[in-house]
Each structure stands twice: as C-alpha cells, then as structure tokens.
C-alpha cells in the first residue's frame, strides 16, 4: 500500500485575521480523508524546538504537507531550524523527503488548497486516485506562548556574521566551525526586525512581521525591500533604520530595568517600614 502523507495544520495566531475560519474548515474537510494523516498543532513558529510537539513532527516519516499562516519560506526554515528533516518540495530532485508548505491567508480558498493537497497525494502515489485509508484526526496541541525570533534562510545565508556583530542582545552566536547560530532566540526583542534590514543576503526573516519582505515572502526581493523602505521613509538608508530600531529596543530594556530597580527599592523601603527600622 502506498505510504500516507502527513498534513500538519499550524494554528493561526489571533492576530492572523480571517485565517482561523479557513483552518477550521480545512481541519474538518481533511479529517479522515483517504491517504492523509492530519495533525493540528499550535502555531509552528511558537513551538519550542525541544518540546514534545516538535519532537513528534521530527519523527514523522514520509512526505509532509504543512498548512500555516506563515509564508512558505518562513515555514520551511522554521521547521529546518528545529531539526525537521526534508527539502522544500518542487525545488528539484532530492533524496530527502519532500516538505510542501502551503500558506493560509484571508483570501485563500479552502477548495483550492484541498485541490493542491489532492494533487500532492496523487503525485506521491504515482497518479493513483484512491490511495490508502486516512488516519485519525489529531486534536490541536495546547496553545504555545507567542514568540519572536529571527529565522534564517540557510540557502541564502553567506555566513558573513554581520547580524552577530550588529545585535546587542546576544541572540546570535557561532558554532565550533565558525558558522552562524541562533544561540538565544528568545533574547530577541519582541517586534524588533532590525537585523533583517542589515543582512546583505536577505536571509533573516521575522515570520510574524507585517512587511512581507521581512516575513519571508519569496516574491518580495531584497532590492524591493530596500526600495520600498527608501520610498516609505523618504530615502532613509535601511542600515540607519535598523540601527534606530535596535537602539530603541535597547532603550526600552534599560527603561524597564530602571523601573524594576525603582520597584525593588520601594519594596525594600516597605519591608523596612514593616520592621520598624
Ligand atoms: S547577516 Fe545574513 S548572510 Fe550574514 S550571517 Fe547573518 S544571516 Fe547570514
Ligand atoms: S531583531 Fe534586534 S534583537 Fe532581534 S536578533 Fe535582530 S538585532 Fe537582535
């Protein structure tokens, strides 16, 4: 019997408007569909790489179809960064299993997405239209807390380490061979996309950013990003913008630490008052 294909349905975030209804409709229509195993999981970008959900995704064998509100490039590299084996489908021949990344967005049509999945199943089964029985639908995994960190497109990254030298928050590091590591992803400042603007290869994505070029849209080129920015910000240099964004994030941290220091002092004074000192 031909091998089943696994479909991972990544829960949209509440700030992905219009996608939740699409995800529900797809989950309903995919459940028990012949030739497929469906797993509905918390938003892929928010999953901890060492957590049980990502571990179970790593253990899935055979081709994968991933439905997510992220751009396909961001979905793929989020999975790869978490150690999920496979190559991006339709990018030439590869010995690795294929990962198909389909984007859920407000304008997407559930019927069209189901048609794409049917074509993927038929292709995997050598054109057979009646592949094996479907698997059981899997309940959504527990919602994860919302994370914010850079995702690197390793096919684009040249290893120049400009991002490492630019970031002041210890997000990046190097491995034993001198290659780029995302050492402390959660040290990245929420909402800050600064280093994506200084990467010469356009390799750094922030999948939840509103700008498609920063979020991983393949069609939004690096040159396009720079052009759009200069139009939007009256000729501002992207590196100047990036420095301003990074420094704003740093100032916000310092302000928070100052106010925390003040709170601690207030607590101490209260304690001393209570002790009648
Ligand atoms: S700046 Fe870009 S190309 Fe250079 S190491 Fe960082 S991600 Fe890679
Ligand atoms: S976005 Fe800002 S905080 Fe996050 S890795 Fe880049 S420079 Fe560092």
PDB file of C-alpha atoms and ligand atoms in Angstrom:
ATOM      1  CA  UNK A   1       0.000   0.000   0.000  1.00  0.00           C
ATOM      2  CA  UNK A   2       1.360   3.479  -0.781  1.00  0.00           C
ATOM      3  CA  UNK A   3       2.615   5.479   2.156  1.00  0.00           C
ATOM      4  CA  UNK A   4       0.281   8.053   3.677  1.00  0.00           C
ATOM      5  CA  UNK A   5       1.113  11.748   3.548  1.00  0.00           C
ATOM      6  CA  UNK A   6       1.083  13.692   6.775  1.00  0.00           C
ATOM      7  CA  UNK A   7      -0.606  17.072   6.899  1.00  0.00           C
ATOM      8  CA  UNK A   8       0.448  19.438   9.679  1.00  0.00           C
ATOM      9  CA  UNK A   9      -2.066  22.202  10.255  1.00  0.00           C
ATOM     10  CA  UNK A  10      -0.434  25.031  12.207  1.00  0.00           C
ATOM     11  CA  UNK A  11      -2.905  27.013  14.313  1.00  0.00           C
ATOM     12  CA  UNK A  12      -3.073  30.632  13.201  1.00  0.00           C
ATOM     13  CA  UNK A  13      -2.437  33.273  15.836  1.00  0.00           C
ATOM     14  CA  UNK A  14      -5.328  35.520  16.889  1.00  0.00           C
ATOM     15  CA  UNK A  15      -3.500  38.324  15.039  1.00  0.00           C
ATOM     16  CA  UNK A  16      -3.791  36.387  11.755  1.00  0.00           C
ATOM     17  CA  UNK A  17      -7.290  37.695  10.989  1.00  0.00           C
ATOM     18  CA  UNK A  18      -9.568  35.663   8.775  1.00  0.00           C
ATOM     19  CA  UNK A  19      -7.370  32.587   8.873  1.00  0.00           C
ATOM     20  CA  UNK A  20      -8.970  30.815  11.815  1.00  0.00           C
ATOM     21  CA  UNK A  21     -12.206  30.024   9.940  1.00  0.00           C
ATOM     22  CA  UNK A  22     -10.171  28.741   6.989  1.00  0.00           C
ATOM     23  CA  UNK A  23      -8.111  26.498   9.296  1.00  0.00           C
ATOM     24  CA  UNK A  24     -11.285  25.119  10.935  1.00  0.00           C
ATOM     25  CA  UNK A  25     -12.869  24.409   7.570  1.00  0.00           C
ATOM     26  CA  UNK A  26      -9.722  22.640   6.313  1.00  0.00           C
ATOM     27  CA  UNK A  27      -9.406  20.600   9.509  1.00  0.00           C
ATOM     28  CA  UNK A  28     -12.993  19.430   9.133  1.00  0.00           C
ATOM     29  CA  UNK A  29     -12.640  18.565   5.465  1.00  0.00           C
ATOM     30  CA  UNK A  30      -9.244  16.874   5.807  1.00  0.00           C
ATOM     31  CA  UNK A  31     -10.139  14.680   8.783  1.00  0.00           C
ATOM     32  CA  UNK A  32     -10.281  11.046   7.697  1.00  0.00           C
ATOM     33  CA  UNK A  33      -9.541  11.932   4.065  1.00  0.00           C
ATOM     34  CA  UNK A  34      -8.012   8.935   2.265  1.00  0.00           C
ATOM     35  CA  UNK A  35      -4.240   8.830   2.065  1.00  0.00           C
ATOM     36  CA  UNK A  36      -3.679  11.507   4.711  1.00  0.00           C
ATOM     37  CA  UNK A  37      -2.812  11.740   8.371  1.00  0.00           C
ATOM     38  CA  UNK A  38      -3.764  15.078   9.872  1.00  0.00           C
ATOM     39  CA  UNK A  39      -2.115  16.685  12.904  1.00  0.00           C
ATOM     40  CA  UNK A  40      -3.363  20.047  14.118  1.00  0.00           C
ATOM     41  CA  UNK A  41      -0.662  21.737  16.182  1.00  0.00           C
ATOM     42  CA  UNK A  42      -0.070  25.083  17.894  1.00  0.00           C
ATOM     43  CA  UNK A  43       1.490  27.789  15.713  1.00  0.00           C
ATOM     44  CA  UNK A  44       4.734  26.279  14.395  1.00  0.00           C
ATOM     45  CA  UNK A  45       6.728  29.454  14.935  1.00  0.00           C
ATOM     46  CA  UNK A  46       5.735  29.477  18.620  1.00  0.00           C
ATOM     47  CA  UNK A  47       6.688  25.854  19.292  1.00  0.00           C
ATOM     48  CA  UNK A  48       9.775  25.153  21.382  1.00  0.00           C
ATOM     49  CA  UNK A  49      12.254  23.147  19.248  1.00  0.00           C
ATOM     50  CA  UNK A  50      12.944  20.831  22.194  1.00  0.00           C
ATOM     51  CA  UNK A  51       9.257  20.427  23.089  1.00  0.00           C
ATOM     52  CA  UNK A  52       7.153  17.289  22.567  1.00  0.00           C
ATOM     53  CA  UNK A  53       5.147  18.620  19.587  1.00  0.00           C
ATOM     54  CA  UNK A  54       8.222  19.485  17.519  1.00  0.00           C
ATOM     55  CA  UNK A  55       9.758  16.177  18.569  1.00  0.00           C
ATOM     56  CA  UNK A  56       6.736  14.304  17.207  1.00  0.00           C
ATOM     57  CA  UNK A  57       6.947  16.303  13.950  1.00  0.00           C
ATOM     58  CA  UNK A  58      10.629  15.357  13.635  1.00  0.00           C
ATOM     59  CA  UNK A  59       9.692  11.693  13.956  1.00  0.00           C
ATOM     60  CA  UNK A  60       7.072  11.739  11.176  1.00  0.00           C
ATOM     61  CA  UNK A  61       8.178   9.701   8.181  1.00  0.00           C
ATOM     62  CA  UNK A  62       7.204  10.274   4.558  1.00  0.00           C
ATOM     63  CA  UNK A  63       6.263  13.473   2.754  1.00  0.00           C
ATOM     64  CA  UNK A  64       4.819  16.359   4.725  1.00  0.00           C
ATOM     65  CA  UNK A  65       2.266  18.993   3.757  1.00  0.00           C
ATOM     66  CA  UNK A  66       2.372  21.960   6.117  1.00  0.00           C
ATOM     67  CA  UNK A  67      -0.505  24.436   6.236  1.00  0.00           C
ATOM     68  CA  UNK A  68       0.412  27.652   8.007  1.00  0.00           C
ATOM     69  CA  UNK A  69      -0.327  31.368   8.008  1.00  0.00           C
ATOM     70  CA  UNK A  70       3.420  31.981   7.584  1.00  0.00           C
ATOM     71  CA  UNK A  71       4.993  32.448   4.168  1.00  0.00           C
ATOM     72  CA  UNK A  72       6.201  29.063   2.846  1.00  0.00           C
ATOM     73  CA  UNK A  73       9.895  30.037   3.072  1.00  0.00           C
ATOM     74  CA  UNK A  74       9.436  31.016   6.726  1.00  0.00           C
ATOM     75  CA  UNK A  75       7.509  27.809   7.482  1.00  0.00           C
ATOM     76  CA  UNK A  76      10.178  25.673   5.853  1.00  0.00           C
ATOM     77  CA  UNK A  77      13.139  27.284   7.630  1.00  0.00           C
ATOM     78  CA  UNK A  78      11.305  27.316  10.963  1.00  0.00           C
ATOM     79  CA  UNK A  79      10.971  23.542  10.622  1.00  0.00           C
ATOM     80  CA  UNK A  80      14.546  23.069   9.411  1.00  0.00           C
ATOM     81  CA  UNK A  81      15.903  25.162  12.286  1.00  0.00           C
ATOM     82  CA  UNK A  82      14.035  22.841  14.649  1.00  0.00           C
ATOM     83  CA  UNK A  83      15.775  19.863  13.024  1.00  0.00           C
ATOM     84  CA  UNK A  84      12.879  18.549  10.920  1.00  0.00           C
ATOM     85  CA  UNK A  85      14.454  16.643   8.001  1.00  0.00           C
ATOM     86  CA  UNK A  86      13.348  17.210   4.406  1.00  0.00           C
ATOM     87  CA  UNK A  87      13.715  19.506   1.430  1.00  0.00           C
ATOM     88  CA  UNK A  88      11.370  22.140   0.075  1.00  0.00           C
ATOM     89  CA  UNK A  89       9.146  20.362  -2.453  1.00  0.00           C
ATOM     90  CA  UNK A  90       9.335  21.386  -6.108  1.00  0.00           C
ATOM     91  CA  UNK A  91      12.933  22.594  -5.771  1.00  0.00           C
ATOM     92  CA  UNK A  92      14.473  19.875  -7.948  1.00  0.00           C
ATOM     93  CA  UNK A  93      15.281  16.251  -7.242  1.00  0.00           C
ATOM     94  CA  UNK A  94      16.402  15.315  -3.751  1.00  0.00           C
ATOM     95  CA  UNK A  95      16.915  12.107  -1.850  1.00  0.00           C
ATOM     96  CA  UNK A  96      15.239  13.715   1.166  1.00  0.00           C
ATOM     97  CA  UNK A  97      11.509  13.543   1.786  1.00  0.00           C
ATOM     98  CA  UNK A  98       9.537  16.495   0.431  1.00  0.00           C
ATOM     99  CA  UNK A  99       8.015  19.228   2.595  1.00  0.00           C
ATOM    100  CA  UNK A 100       5.181  21.101   0.894  1.00  0.00           C
ATOM    101  CA  UNK A 101       4.423  24.416   2.556  1.00  0.00           C
ATOM    102  CA  UNK A 102       1.048  25.945   1.695  1.00  0.00           C
ATOM    103  CA  UNK A 103       0.080  29.345   3.016  1.00  0.00           C
ATOM    104  CA  UNK A 104      -3.234  30.071   4.731  1.00  0.00           C
ATOM    105  CA  UNK A 105      -4.220  33.677   4.250  1.00  0.00           C
ATOM    106  CA  UNK A 106      -7.531  35.556   4.413  1.00  0.00           C
ATOM    107  CA  UNK A 107      -8.045  35.466   0.642  1.00  0.00           C
ATOM    108  CA  UNK A 108      -7.197  31.758   0.307  1.00  0.00           C
ATOM    109  CA  UNK A 109      -9.854  29.369  -0.926  1.00  0.00           C
ATOM    110  CA  UNK A 110     -10.278  26.124   1.058  1.00  0.00           C
ATOM    111  CA  UNK A 111     -11.335  24.244  -2.094  1.00  0.00           C
ATOM    112  CA  UNK A 112      -8.191  25.346  -3.933  1.00  0.00           C
ATOM    113  CA  UNK A 113      -5.967  24.267  -1.034  1.00  0.00           C
ATOM    114  CA  UNK A 114      -7.725  20.880  -0.855  1.00  0.00           C
ATOM    115  CA  UNK A 115      -7.212  20.530  -4.621  1.00  0.00           C
ATOM    116  CA  UNK A 116      -3.483  21.188  -4.170  1.00  0.00           C
ATOM    117  CA  UNK A 117      -3.309  18.576  -1.424  1.00  0.00           C
ATOM    118  CA  UNK A 118      -5.144  16.058  -3.605  1.00  0.00           C
ATOM    119  CA  UNK A 119      -2.635  16.658  -6.398  1.00  0.00           C
ATOM    120  CA  UNK A 120       0.268  16.154  -3.962  1.00  0.00           C
ATOM    121  CA  UNK A 121      -1.273  12.886  -2.724  1.00  0.00           C
ATOM    122  CA  UNK A 122      -1.941  11.661  -6.251  1.00  0.00           C
ATOM    123  CA  UNK A 123       1.624  12.510  -7.288  1.00  0.00           C
ATOM    124  CA  UNK A 124       3.099  10.735  -4.266  1.00  0.00           C
ATOM    125  CA  UNK A 125       1.018   7.682  -5.104  1.00  0.00           C
ATOM    126  CA  UNK A 126       2.089   7.618  -8.738  1.00  0.00           C
ATOM    127  CA  UNK A 127      -1.143   9.102 -10.020  1.00  0.00           C
ATOM    128  CA  UNK A 128      -3.396   6.739  -8.042  1.00  0.00           C
ATOM    129  CA  UNK A 129      -6.672   8.420  -7.202  1.00  0.00           C
ATOM    130  CA  UNK A 130      -7.681   6.022  -4.439  1.00  0.00           C
ATOM    131  CA  UNK A 131      -4.762   5.835  -2.025  1.00  0.00           C
ATOM    132  CA  UNK A 132      -4.899   4.022   1.326  1.00  0.00           C
ATOM    133  CA  UNK A 133      -7.217   4.781   4.228  1.00  0.00           C
ATOM    134  CA  UNK A 134      -6.901   8.057   6.091  1.00  0.00           C
ATOM    135  CA  UNK A 135      -5.554   8.441   9.604  1.00  0.00           C
ATOM    136  CA  UNK A 136      -7.410   9.714  12.616  1.00  0.00           C
ATOM    137  CA  UNK A 137      -7.651  13.485  13.002  1.00  0.00           C
ATOM    138  CA  UNK A 138      -5.410  14.736  15.769  1.00  0.00           C
ATOM    139  CA  UNK A 139      -6.671  17.265  18.274  1.00  0.00           C
ATOM    140  CA  UNK A 140      -4.912  20.641  18.312  1.00  0.00           C
ATOM    141  CA  UNK A 141      -1.953  20.705  20.663  1.00  0.00           C
ATOM    142  CA  UNK A 142      -2.010  23.129  23.590  1.00  0.00           C
ATOM    143  CA  UNK A 143      -1.520  26.760  22.520  1.00  0.00           C
ATOM    144  CA  UNK A 144       2.047  27.928  22.885  1.00  0.00           C
ATOM    145  CA  UNK A 145       3.032  31.395  24.111  1.00  0.00           C
ATOM    146  CA  UNK A 146       3.806  33.830  21.312  1.00  0.00           C
ATOM    147  CA  UNK A 147       7.499  34.021  20.461  1.00  0.00           C
ATOM    148  CA  UNK A 148       9.578  36.477  18.412  1.00  0.00           C
ATOM    149  CA  UNK A 149      12.957  35.499  16.998  1.00  0.00           C
ATOM    150  CA  UNK A 150      14.840  35.507  13.690  1.00  0.00           C
ATOM    151  CA  UNK A 151      14.536  32.576  11.300  1.00  0.00           C
ATOM    152  CA  UNK A 152      17.487  32.147   8.933  1.00  0.00           C
ATOM    153  CA  UNK A 153      17.175  31.016   5.327  1.00  0.00           C
ATOM    154  CA  UNK A 154      20.302  28.872   5.223  1.00  0.00           C
ATOM    155  CA  UNK A 155      20.200  28.717   1.450  1.00  0.00           C
ATOM    156  CA  UNK A 156      20.683  32.481   1.311  1.00  0.00           C
ATOM    157  CA  UNK A 157      22.969  32.984   4.315  1.00  0.00           C
ATOM    158  CA  UNK A 158      26.611  33.551   3.332  1.00  0.00           C
ATOM    159  CA  UNK A 159      27.933  33.309   6.892  1.00  0.00           C
ATOM    160  CA  UNK A 160      29.231  36.889   6.920  1.00  0.00           C
ATOM    161  CA  UNK A 161      28.216  37.292  10.619  1.00  0.00           C
ATOM    162  CA  UNK A 162      27.107  40.891  10.171  1.00  0.00           C
ATOM    163  CA  UNK A 163      23.986  40.036  12.167  1.00  0.00           C
ATOM    164  CA  UNK A 164      26.098  38.722  15.041  1.00  0.00           C
ATOM    165  CA  UNK A 165      28.118  41.941  15.169  1.00  0.00           C
ATOM    166  CA  UNK A 166      25.005  44.102  14.871  1.00  0.00           C
ATOM    167  CA  UNK A 167      22.749  42.567  17.530  1.00  0.00           C
ATOM    168  CA  UNK A 168      23.326  43.835  21.076  1.00  0.00           C
ATOM    169  CA  UNK A 169      21.130  41.231  22.751  1.00  0.00           C
ATOM    170  CA  UNK A 170      23.146  38.023  22.411  1.00  0.00           C
ATOM    171  CA  UNK A 171      20.674  36.364  20.043  1.00  0.00           C
ATOM    172  CA  UNK A 172      23.377  35.173  17.643  1.00  0.00           C
ATOM    173  CA  UNK A 173      26.471  33.097  18.271  1.00  0.00           C
ATOM    174  CA  UNK A 174      28.862  30.882  16.344  1.00  0.00           C
ATOM    175  CA  UNK A 175      29.303  27.127  16.358  1.00  0.00           C
ATOM    176  CA  UNK A 176      32.631  25.304  16.660  1.00  0.00           C
ATOM    177  CA  UNK A 177      33.197  25.674  12.905  1.00  0.00           C
ATOM    178  CA  UNK A 178      32.545  29.443  12.991  1.00  0.00           C
ATOM    179  CA  UNK A 179      29.073  29.135  11.460  1.00  0.00           C
ATOM    180  CA  UNK A 180      26.120  31.288  12.499  1.00  0.00           C
ATOM    181  CA  UNK A 181      23.989  30.009  15.381  1.00  0.00           C
ATOM    182  CA  UNK A 182      20.768  31.357  16.820  1.00  0.00           C
ATOM    183  CA  UNK A 183      22.075  30.950  20.325  1.00  0.00           C
ATOM    184  CA  UNK A 184      19.357  32.663  22.390  1.00  0.00           C
ATOM    185  CA  UNK A 185      16.321  33.153  20.147  1.00  0.00           C
ATOM    186  CA  UNK A 186      14.104  34.354  22.971  1.00  0.00           C
ATOM    187  CA  UNK A 187      16.539  37.161  23.812  1.00  0.00           C
ATOM    188  CA  UNK A 188      15.332  38.886  20.627  1.00  0.00           C
ATOM    189  CA  UNK A 189      13.276  41.999  21.373  1.00  0.00           C
ATOM    190  CA  UNK A 190       9.603  41.497  20.510  1.00  0.00           C
ATOM    191  CA  UNK A 191       8.655  43.460  17.418  1.00  0.00           C
ATOM    192  CA  UNK A 192      12.273  44.366  16.523  1.00  0.00           C
ATOM    193  CA  UNK A 193      13.153  43.330  12.963  1.00  0.00           C
ATOM    194  CA  UNK A 194      16.363  45.395  12.825  1.00  0.00           C
ATOM    195  CA  UNK A 195      18.912  42.795  11.743  1.00  0.00           C
ATOM    196  CA  UNK A 196      16.749  41.666   8.813  1.00  0.00           C
ATOM    197  CA  UNK A 197      17.418  45.093   7.290  1.00  0.00           C
ATOM    198  CA  UNK A 198      21.205  44.841   7.518  1.00  0.00           C
ATOM    199  CA  UNK A 199      21.599  41.253   6.259  1.00  0.00           C
ATOM    200  CA  UNK A 200      23.213  41.593   2.816  1.00  0.00           C
ATOM    201  CA  UNK A 201      21.562  38.391   1.563  1.00  0.00           C
ATOM    202  CA  UNK A 202      18.020  38.978   2.812  1.00  0.00           C
ATOM    203  CA  UNK A 203      18.387  35.733   4.769  1.00  0.00           C
ATOM    204  CA  UNK A 204      16.835  36.868   8.064  1.00  0.00           C
ATOM    205  CA  UNK A 205      13.073  36.528   8.432  1.00  0.00           C
ATOM    206  CA  UNK A 206      10.679  37.546  11.173  1.00  0.00           C
ATOM    207  CA  UNK A 207       7.696  35.455  10.094  1.00  0.00           C
ATOM    208  CA  UNK A 208       5.113  37.463  12.050  1.00  0.00           C
ATOM    209  CA  UNK A 209       6.233  40.884  10.782  1.00  0.00           C
ATOM    210  CA  UNK A 210       3.659  42.854   8.792  1.00  0.00           C
ATOM    211  CA  UNK A 211       6.097  43.637   5.970  1.00  0.00           C
ATOM    212  CA  UNK A 212       6.018  40.659   3.558  1.00  0.00           C
ATOM    213  CA  UNK A 213       9.683  41.153   2.643  1.00  0.00           C
ATOM    214  CA  UNK A 214      10.688  40.757   6.298  1.00  0.00           C
ATOM    215  CA  UNK A 215       8.145  37.976   6.940  1.00  0.00           C
ATOM    216  CA  UNK A 216       9.635  35.730   4.234  1.00  0.00           C
ATOM    217  CA  UNK A 217       7.598  36.404   1.096  1.00  0.00           C
ATOM    218  CA  UNK A 218       9.662  34.969  -1.751  1.00  0.00           C
ATOM    219  CA  UNK A 219       8.230  37.479  -4.194  1.00  0.00           C
ATOM    220  CA  UNK A 220       9.354  40.484  -2.140  1.00  0.00           C
ATOM    221  CA  UNK A 221      13.008  40.752  -3.113  1.00  0.00           C
ATOM    222  CA  UNK A 222      15.765  42.258  -1.044  1.00  0.00           C
ATOM    223  CA  UNK A 223      16.113  45.055  -3.563  1.00  0.00           C
ATOM    224  CA  UNK A 224      12.363  45.536  -3.374  1.00  0.00           C
ATOM    225  CA  UNK A 225      12.588  45.787   0.384  1.00  0.00           C
ATOM    226  CA  UNK A 226      15.287  48.440   0.204  1.00  0.00           C
ATOM    227  CA  UNK A 227      13.404  50.340  -2.487  1.00  0.00           C
ATOM    228  CA  UNK A 228      10.125  50.195  -0.582  1.00  0.00           C
ATOM    229  CA  UNK A 229      11.790  51.386   2.570  1.00  0.00           C
ATOM    230  CA  UNK A 230      13.510  54.286   0.914  1.00  0.00           C
ATOM    231  CA  UNK A 231      10.199  55.307  -0.662  1.00  0.00           C
ATOM    232  CA  UNK A 232       8.331  54.884   2.570  1.00  0.00           C
ATOM    233  CA  UNK A 233      10.846  56.695   4.713  1.00  0.00           C
ATOM    234  CA  UNK A 234      11.852  59.427   2.318  1.00  0.00           C
ATOM    235  CA  UNK A 235      15.185  57.981   1.304  1.00  0.00           C
ATOM    236  CA  UNK A 236      16.189  56.583   4.692  1.00  0.00           C
ATOM    237  CA  UNK A 237      19.035  54.089   4.492  1.00  0.00           C
ATOM    238  CA  UNK A 238      17.916  50.605   5.731  1.00  0.00           C
ATOM    239  CA  UNK A 239      21.018  50.345   7.922  1.00  0.00           C
ATOM    240  CA  UNK A 240      20.174  53.685   9.564  1.00  0.00           C
ATOM    241  CA  UNK A 241      16.629  52.450  10.190  1.00  0.00           C
ATOM    242  CA  UNK A 242      17.950  49.173  11.568  1.00  0.00           C
ATOM    243  CA  UNK A 243      20.287  50.966  13.964  1.00  0.00           C
ATOM    244  CA  UNK A 244      17.443  53.196  15.143  1.00  0.00           C
ATOM    245  CA  UNK A 245      15.184  50.144  15.708  1.00  0.00           C
ATOM    246  CA  UNK A 246      17.883  48.274  17.591  1.00  0.00           C
ATOM    247  CA  UNK A 247      18.696  51.298  19.763  1.00  0.00           C
ATOM    248  CA  UNK A 248      15.004  51.790  20.530  1.00  0.00           C
ATOM    249  CA  UNK A 249      14.802  48.170  21.681  1.00  0.00           C
ATOM    250  CA  UNK A 250      17.878  48.699  23.849  1.00  0.00           C
ATOM    251  CA  UNK A 251      16.444  51.877  25.379  1.00  0.00           C
ATOM    252  CA  UNK A 252      13.189  50.032  26.170  1.00  0.00           C
ATOM    253  CA  UNK A 253      15.135  47.336  28.022  1.00  0.00           C
ATOM    254  CA  UNK A 254      17.109  49.928  30.003  1.00  0.00           C
ATOM    255  CA  UNK A 255      13.926  51.796  30.937  1.00  0.00           C
ATOM    256  CA  UNK A 256      12.303  48.564  32.091  1.00  0.00           C
ATOM    257  CA  UNK A 257      15.337  47.652  34.181  1.00  0.00           C
ATOM    258  CA  UNK A 258      15.443  51.141  35.734  1.00  0.00           C
ATOM    259  CA  UNK A 259      11.786  50.930  36.720  1.00  0.00           C
ATOM    260  CA  UNK A 260      12.301  47.413  38.075  1.00  0.00           C
ATOM    261  CA  UNK A 261      15.206  48.777  40.161  1.00  0.00           C
ATOM    262  CA  UNK A 262      12.867  51.501  41.474  1.00  0.00           C
ATOM    263  CA  UNK A 263      10.186  48.926  42.336  1.00  0.00           C
ATOM    264  CA  UNK A 264      12.741  46.826  44.189  1.00  0.00           C
ATOM    265  CA  UNK A 265      13.822  49.896  46.180  1.00  0.00           C
ATOM    266  CA  UNK A 266      10.178  50.670  47.046  1.00  0.00           C
ATOM    267  CA  UNK A 267       9.689  47.066  48.203  1.00  0.00           C
ATOM    268  CA  UNK A 268      12.784  47.326  50.383  1.00  0.00           C
ATOM    269  CA  UNK A 269      11.590  50.571  51.993  1.00  0.00           C
ATOM    270  CA  UNK A 270       8.159  48.974  52.628  1.00  0.00           C
ATOM    271  CA  UNK A 271       9.820  45.972  54.249  1.00  0.00           C
ATOM    272  CA  UNK A 272      11.971  48.247  56.474  1.00  0.00           C
ATOM    273  CA  UNK A 273       8.853  50.215  57.467  1.00  0.00           C
ATOM    274  CA  UNK A 274       7.129  46.998  58.440  1.00  0.00           C
ATOM    275  CA  UNK A 275      10.166  46.014  60.511  1.00  0.00           C
ATOM    276  CA  UNK A 276      10.051  49.405  62.282  1.00  0.00           C
ATOM    277  CA  UNK A 277      13.679  50.153  61.424  1.00  0.00           C
TER     278      UNK A 277
HETATM  279  S1  LIG B   1      23.942  38.801   8.130  1.00  0.00           S
HETATM  280 FE1  LIG B   1      22.690  37.446   6.879  1.00  0.00          FE
HETATM  281  S2  LIG B   1      24.120  36.444   5.494  1.00  0.00           S
HETATM  282 FE2  LIG B   1      25.334  37.328   7.139  1.00  0.00          FE
HETATM  283  S3  LIG B   1      25.495  35.635   8.662  1.00  0.00           S
HETATM  284 FE3  LIG B   1      23.724  36.872   9.260  1.00  0.00          FE
HETATM  285  S4  LIG B   1      22.022  35.833   8.267  1.00  0.00           S
HETATM  286 FE4  LIG B   1      23.845  35.095   7.259  1.00  0.00          FE
HETATM  287  S1  LIG B   2      15.826  41.861  15.711  1.00  0.00           S
HETATM  288 FE1  LIG B   2      17.033  43.112  17.062  1.00  0.00          FE
HETATM  289  S2  LIG B   2      17.150  41.945  18.982  1.00  0.00           S
HETATM  290 FE2  LIG B   2      16.401  40.537  17.431  1.00  0.00          FE
HETATM  291  S3  LIG B   2      18.181  39.475  16.695  1.00  0.00           S
HETATM  292 FE3  LIG B   2      17.894  41.217  15.332  1.00  0.00          FE
HETATM  293  S4  LIG B   2      19.074  42.918  16.181  1.00  0.00           S
HETATM  294 FE4  LIG B   2      18.920  41.298  17.745  1.00  0.00          FE
END
